Short mmCIF file of C-alpha atoms in Angstrom, two decimals:
data_model
loop_
_atom_site.label_atom_id
_atom_site.label_comp_id
_atom_site.label_asym_id
_atom_site.label_seq_id
_atom_site.Cartn_x
_atom_site.Cartn_y
_atom_site.Cartn_z
CA MET O 141 24.71 -14.16 -43.32
CA TYR O 142 21.42 -13.67 -40.93
CA ARG O 143 20.29 -17.13 -41.89
CA PHE O 144 21.33 -18.24 -38.17
CA LEU O 145 18.30 -16.31 -37.11
CA LEU O 146 16.54 -19.28 -38.56
CA THR O 147 17.91 -22.04 -36.87
CA PRO O 148 16.04 -23.54 -33.49
CA ARG O 149 18.23 -21.80 -31.14
CA TRP O 150 17.57 -18.49 -32.49
CA TRP O 151 13.95 -19.22 -32.66
CA GLY O 152 13.72 -19.42 -29.26
CA ILE O 153 15.92 -16.29 -28.36
CA ASN O 154 13.71 -14.34 -30.76
CA ILE O 155 10.35 -15.59 -29.11
CA PHE O 156 11.84 -14.77 -25.85
CA VAL O 157 12.34 -11.30 -27.05
CA VAL O 158 9.15 -10.74 -28.87
CA LEU O 159 7.45 -11.79 -25.87
CA THR O 160 9.51 -9.94 -23.08
CA ILE O 161 9.29 -6.48 -24.80
CA PRO O 162 5.53 -6.13 -24.70
CA PHE O 163 5.30 -7.37 -21.42
CA CYS O 164 7.70 -4.88 -19.80
CA VAL O 165 6.09 -2.19 -21.79
CA PHE O 166 2.72 -3.15 -20.47
CA MET O 167 3.86 -3.49 -16.99
CA GLY O 168 5.76 -0.09 -17.02
CA SER O 169 2.72 1.54 -18.48
CA TRP O 170 0.41 -0.08 -15.85
CA GLN O 171 3.07 1.18 -13.03
CA LEU O 172 2.75 4.70 -14.78
CA GLY O 173 -0.99 4.56 -14.59
CA LYS O 174 -1.02 3.74 -11.03
CA PHE O 175 1.48 6.73 -10.27
CA GLU O 176 -0.85 9.11 -12.48
CA ASP O 177 -4.02 7.80 -10.42
CA ARG O 178 -2.22 8.90 -7.17
CA VAL O 179 -1.18 12.10 -8.67
CA ASP O 180 -5.14 12.60 -9.77
CA THR O 181 -6.37 11.64 -6.35
CA HIS O 182 -3.95 14.35 -4.52
CA GLU O 183 -5.06 16.87 -6.92
CA GLU O 184 -8.67 16.35 -6.21
CA ALA O 185 -8.17 16.05 -2.71
CA LYS O 186 -6.35 19.38 -2.73
CA GLN O 187 -9.52 21.10 -4.24
CA GLN O 188 -11.76 19.61 -1.58
CA PRO O 189 -12.21 20.82 2.11
CA ALA O 190 -10.03 18.71 4.79
CA PRO O 191 -11.77 15.94 5.85
CA GLY O 192 -11.97 17.37 9.67
CA GLU O 193 -13.31 20.47 8.25
CA GLN O 194 -16.44 18.87 6.97
CA LYS O 195 -19.67 18.65 8.82
CA ALA O 196 -19.55 15.79 11.21
CA ALA O 197 -22.28 12.86 10.07
CA PRO O 198 -23.65 9.97 11.93
CA LEU O 199 -21.60 7.04 11.66
CA ASP O 200 -23.75 4.87 9.57
CA GLU O 201 -24.04 7.27 6.76
CA LEU O 202 -20.07 7.36 6.40
CA LEU O 203 -19.64 3.71 5.88
CA PRO O 204 -18.21 1.76 4.36
CA VAL O 205 -15.06 3.47 5.05
CA ASP O 206 -13.21 4.77 1.68
CA LYS O 207 -11.22 7.61 0.33
CA GLU O 208 -14.18 10.03 0.58
CA THR O 209 -15.04 9.33 3.81
CA SER O 210 -11.88 8.53 5.98
CA GLY O 211 -11.11 11.23 8.15
CA ARG O 212 -14.68 12.59 8.13
CA GLN O 213 -15.95 13.32 11.49
CA ALA O 214 -18.49 10.90 12.49
CA MET O 215 -20.83 10.76 15.49
CA ALA O 216 -22.12 7.99 17.50
CA THR O 217 -24.03 7.34 20.89
CA GLY O 218 -24.02 4.74 23.32
CA ARG O 219 -22.08 4.01 26.28
CA TYR O 220 -18.36 2.92 27.16
CA GLY O 221 -17.57 -0.64 27.80
CA LYS O 222 -14.44 -2.76 27.75
CA GLN O 223 -11.09 -1.13 27.44
CA PHE O 224 -7.66 -2.01 25.74
CA LEU O 225 -4.19 -0.69 25.20
CA VAL O 226 -2.76 -0.69 21.88
CA PRO O 227 1.12 -0.95 22.70
CA ASP O 228 4.16 0.31 20.53
CA ARG O 229 2.42 3.51 19.13
CA GLU O 230 4.52 6.65 18.52
CA LEU O 231 3.39 10.07 18.78
CA ASP O 232 5.37 12.94 18.56
CA GLY O 233 8.67 10.75 18.40
CA GLU O 234 7.71 9.12 21.79
CA ARG O 235 6.71 5.58 22.36
CA GLY O 236 3.41 4.62 24.10
CA SER O 237 0.07 3.42 23.70
CA TYR O 238 -3.25 4.32 22.18
CA VAL O 239 -6.28 3.79 24.63
CA LEU O 240 -9.31 1.95 22.83
CA THR O 241 -12.32 1.97 24.52
CA LEU O 242 -15.32 0.07 22.92
CA LEU O 243 -18.64 1.98 22.58
CA LYS O 244 -21.69 0.19 22.56
CA THR O 245 -23.73 2.42 20.35
CA ASP O 246 -27.60 2.48 20.58
CA GLY O 247 -28.04 0.38 17.35
CA GLY O 248 -26.44 -2.51 19.21
CA ARG O 249 -23.26 -2.62 17.43
CA THR O 250 -19.81 -1.90 19.13
CA LEU O 251 -17.49 1.12 17.85
CA PRO O 252 -13.80 1.07 18.86
CA VAL O 253 -12.80 4.34 20.11
CA VAL O 254 -9.10 5.73 20.43
CA ARG O 255 -9.56 8.15 23.16
CA GLY O 256 -6.13 9.17 23.16
CA TRP O 257 -2.27 8.61 23.35
CA LEU O 258 -0.71 7.58 26.61
CA PRO O 259 2.99 7.45 27.36
CA GLU O 260 4.66 4.23 28.66
CA GLY O 261 4.18 3.49 31.97
CA LYS O 262 1.38 5.48 32.50
CA PRO O 263 -1.99 3.93 33.62
CA ALA O 264 -4.80 4.40 31.43
CA PRO O 265 -7.54 7.00 32.60
CA ALA O 266 -11.40 5.33 33.25
CA ALA O 267 -13.63 6.09 30.31
CA PRO O 268 -16.65 8.54 31.08
CA GLY O 269 -19.87 6.53 32.48
CA GLY O 270 -23.20 6.78 31.12
CA GLN O 271 -24.72 7.67 28.00
CA VAL O 272 -22.07 9.62 25.89
CA THR O 273 -22.22 10.85 22.01
CA VAL O 274 -18.66 10.73 20.69
CA ALA O 275 -17.44 12.59 17.33
CA GLY O 276 -14.11 11.53 16.04
CA ALA O 277 -11.98 11.17 12.93
CA LEU O 278 -13.41 7.79 10.92
CA GLN O 279 -10.67 5.44 10.04
CA ALA O 280 -10.69 2.19 8.16
CA SER O 281 -9.75 -1.15 10.25
CA GLU O 282 -5.80 -1.51 10.29
CA THR O 283 -3.96 -4.52 8.61
CA SER O 284 -0.84 -6.10 9.01
CA GLY O 285 0.73 -3.80 6.94
CA THR O 286 -0.58 -0.65 8.75
CA ASP O 287 2.60 1.21 10.41
CA GLY O 288 3.08 0.21 14.24
CA VAL O 289 0.63 -2.64 13.92
CA HIS O 290 1.74 -5.65 16.34
CA THR O 291 1.70 -8.67 14.52
CA ALA O 292 3.97 -11.11 16.55
CA GLY O 293 1.24 -12.14 19.04
CA GLY O 294 1.62 -12.89 22.93
CA LEU O 295 0.32 -9.78 24.18
CA PRO O 296 -0.44 -9.41 27.69
CA SER O 297 -4.45 -9.40 28.70
CA GLY O 298 -5.82 -6.09 28.06
CA GLN O 299 -3.75 -5.37 25.00
CA LEU O 300 -4.45 -5.28 21.39
CA GLY O 301 -1.82 -5.43 18.66
CA MET O 302 -4.38 -4.07 15.65
CA ILE O 303 -7.64 -1.82 15.63
CA SER O 304 -9.77 -3.89 13.74
CA ALA O 305 -12.91 -5.89 13.64
CA ALA O 306 -11.06 -9.23 13.08
CA SER O 307 -8.91 -8.54 16.12
CA LEU O 308 -11.82 -8.08 18.43
CA VAL O 309 -14.01 -10.84 17.14
CA ASN O 310 -12.76 -13.19 19.80
CA LEU O 311 -12.46 -10.99 22.72
CA VAL O 312 -15.97 -9.43 22.58
CA PRO O 313 -19.19 -10.80 22.00
CA ASP O 314 -20.90 -7.96 19.99
CA ASP O 315 -21.10 -6.94 16.45
CA VAL O 316 -18.18 -4.73 15.99
CA TYR O 317 -18.05 -2.10 13.17
CA ASP O 318 -15.26 -2.82 10.60
CA ALA O 319 -14.07 1.07 11.38
CA TRP O 320 -13.10 3.11 14.18
CA VAL O 321 -12.83 6.83 15.14
CA THR O 322 -10.00 8.90 16.93
CA LEU O 323 -11.41 11.63 18.88
CA ALA O 324 -9.81 15.27 18.75
CA ASP O 325 -10.40 15.69 22.11
CA ALA O 326 -8.48 13.58 24.28
CA GLY O 327 -9.39 13.12 27.97
CA SER O 328 -7.32 14.04 31.06
CA GLY O 329 -3.64 12.69 30.75
CA LEU O 330 -3.90 11.73 27.12
CA LYS O 331 -2.86 13.15 23.78
CA ALA O 332 -5.26 13.27 20.80
CA VAL O 333 -3.98 10.76 17.80
CA PRO O 334 -4.18 12.57 14.66
CA ALA O 335 -5.98 10.82 11.78
CA SER O 336 -4.31 9.15 9.39
CA ALA O 337 -4.57 9.61 5.59
CA PRO O 338 -6.49 6.68 3.78
CA GLU O 339 -3.99 4.11 1.92
CA GLY O 340 -3.60 4.65 -1.76
CA SER O 341 -4.28 8.41 -1.73
CA GLY O 342 -1.77 11.31 -2.28
CA LEU O 343 1.87 11.02 -3.05
CA ASP O 344 3.06 9.13 -0.36
CA LEU O 345 6.48 6.41 -0.87
CA LYS O 346 4.20 4.12 -2.51
CA ALA O 347 3.21 6.71 -5.26
CA PHE O 348 6.96 7.02 -5.85
CA GLN O 349 7.44 3.22 -5.73
CA ASN O 350 5.20 3.15 -8.59
CA LEU O 351 7.23 5.53 -10.45
CA GLY O 352 10.43 3.76 -9.58
CA TYR O 353 8.88 0.44 -10.83
CA THR O 354 7.67 2.31 -13.82
CA GLY O 355 11.54 3.21 -14.84
CA GLU O 356 12.70 -0.43 -13.96
CA TRP O 357 10.55 -2.01 -16.21
CA PHE O 358 11.35 0.31 -19.49
CA VAL O 359 14.70 -0.06 -18.62
CA PHE O 360 14.65 -3.76 -18.59
CA ALA O 361 12.62 -3.57 -22.07
CA GLY O 362 15.54 -1.56 -23.38
CA PHE O 363 18.10 -4.09 -21.82
CA VAL O 364 16.53 -7.09 -23.48
CA LEU O 365 16.56 -5.36 -27.05
CA PHE O 366 20.21 -3.82 -26.86
CA MET O 367 21.34 -7.67 -25.71
CA TRP O 368 19.19 -9.13 -28.80
CA PHE O 369 21.03 -6.71 -30.90
CA ARG O 370 24.68 -7.38 -29.55
CA LEU O 371 24.03 -11.06 -29.74
CA VAL O 372 22.81 -10.87 -33.50
CA ARG O 373 25.94 -8.83 -34.31
CA ARG O 374 28.30 -11.19 -32.73
CA GLU O 375 26.69 -14.05 -34.38
CA SER O 376 26.79 -12.15 -37.99
CA GLU O 377 30.54 -11.56 -37.17
CA ALA O 378 31.30 -14.90 -36.27
CA ALA O 379 29.58 -16.02 -39.72
CA ARG O 380 31.61 -13.56 -41.54
CA ASP O 381 34.77 -14.87 -39.99
CA ARG O 382 33.86 -18.18 -41.07
CA GLN O 383 33.10 -17.31 -44.74
CA LEU O 384 36.34 -15.58 -45.09
CA GLY O 385 38.39 -18.75 -43.46
CA LEU O 386 39.21 -16.65 -40.49
CA GLU O 387 37.31 -19.08 -37.88
CA PRO O 388 36.93 -22.68 -38.45
CA GLU O 389 33.49 -24.04 -38.97
CA PRO O 390 31.76 -25.47 -35.69
CA VAL O 391 31.62 -28.83 -35.00
#
């Protein structure tokens, strides 16, 4: 009755099932592992002091920015130079701009410094003159997937859509750090921009997306197995009916 399983058509179906189910299980396990990694990272972070509470350190000692150093207080000394507005940034439910000023450090490299957030329509205050020492929360360069990033282009002169060394390379002649800092003490007329958590850490939306994808892969594996059994049952019933003369033989 089950000799049909050895026909060429069923060989193709069987091979598809044999390959698909392990692949779905592998992908589901991989997504579950990603979720568990985020949970472990979240638990480890809870055991550590908050980045802002740790002792400030020289900027170069905290680079490159990773999950351990993101949010740490970084110190740098230099002179403020060119200034940009980073538009379409939200703070406390209001739209405005980040005031980004470039700090030419004593080491010769340039550090982007977000001095604060400015409401729409307000003029940006000038940066302090002379030699300054800044201490701010260290942040990784933004990417096109970062919340609030303006990627459409066509911004007016003096505005910047993304805070990154790549977006500044054609605007300033200096070597720019692949990082930036946000100051806790904003200047007059500005609000301090809080540091954001590093990507890939904590129980954020992406973590629960990993958990959702885990369920989807396992459900799909179960669906493939269910459909295989259903097809086998239907084919075996048809073969039995043909043996009993209840259904004509296929031409």
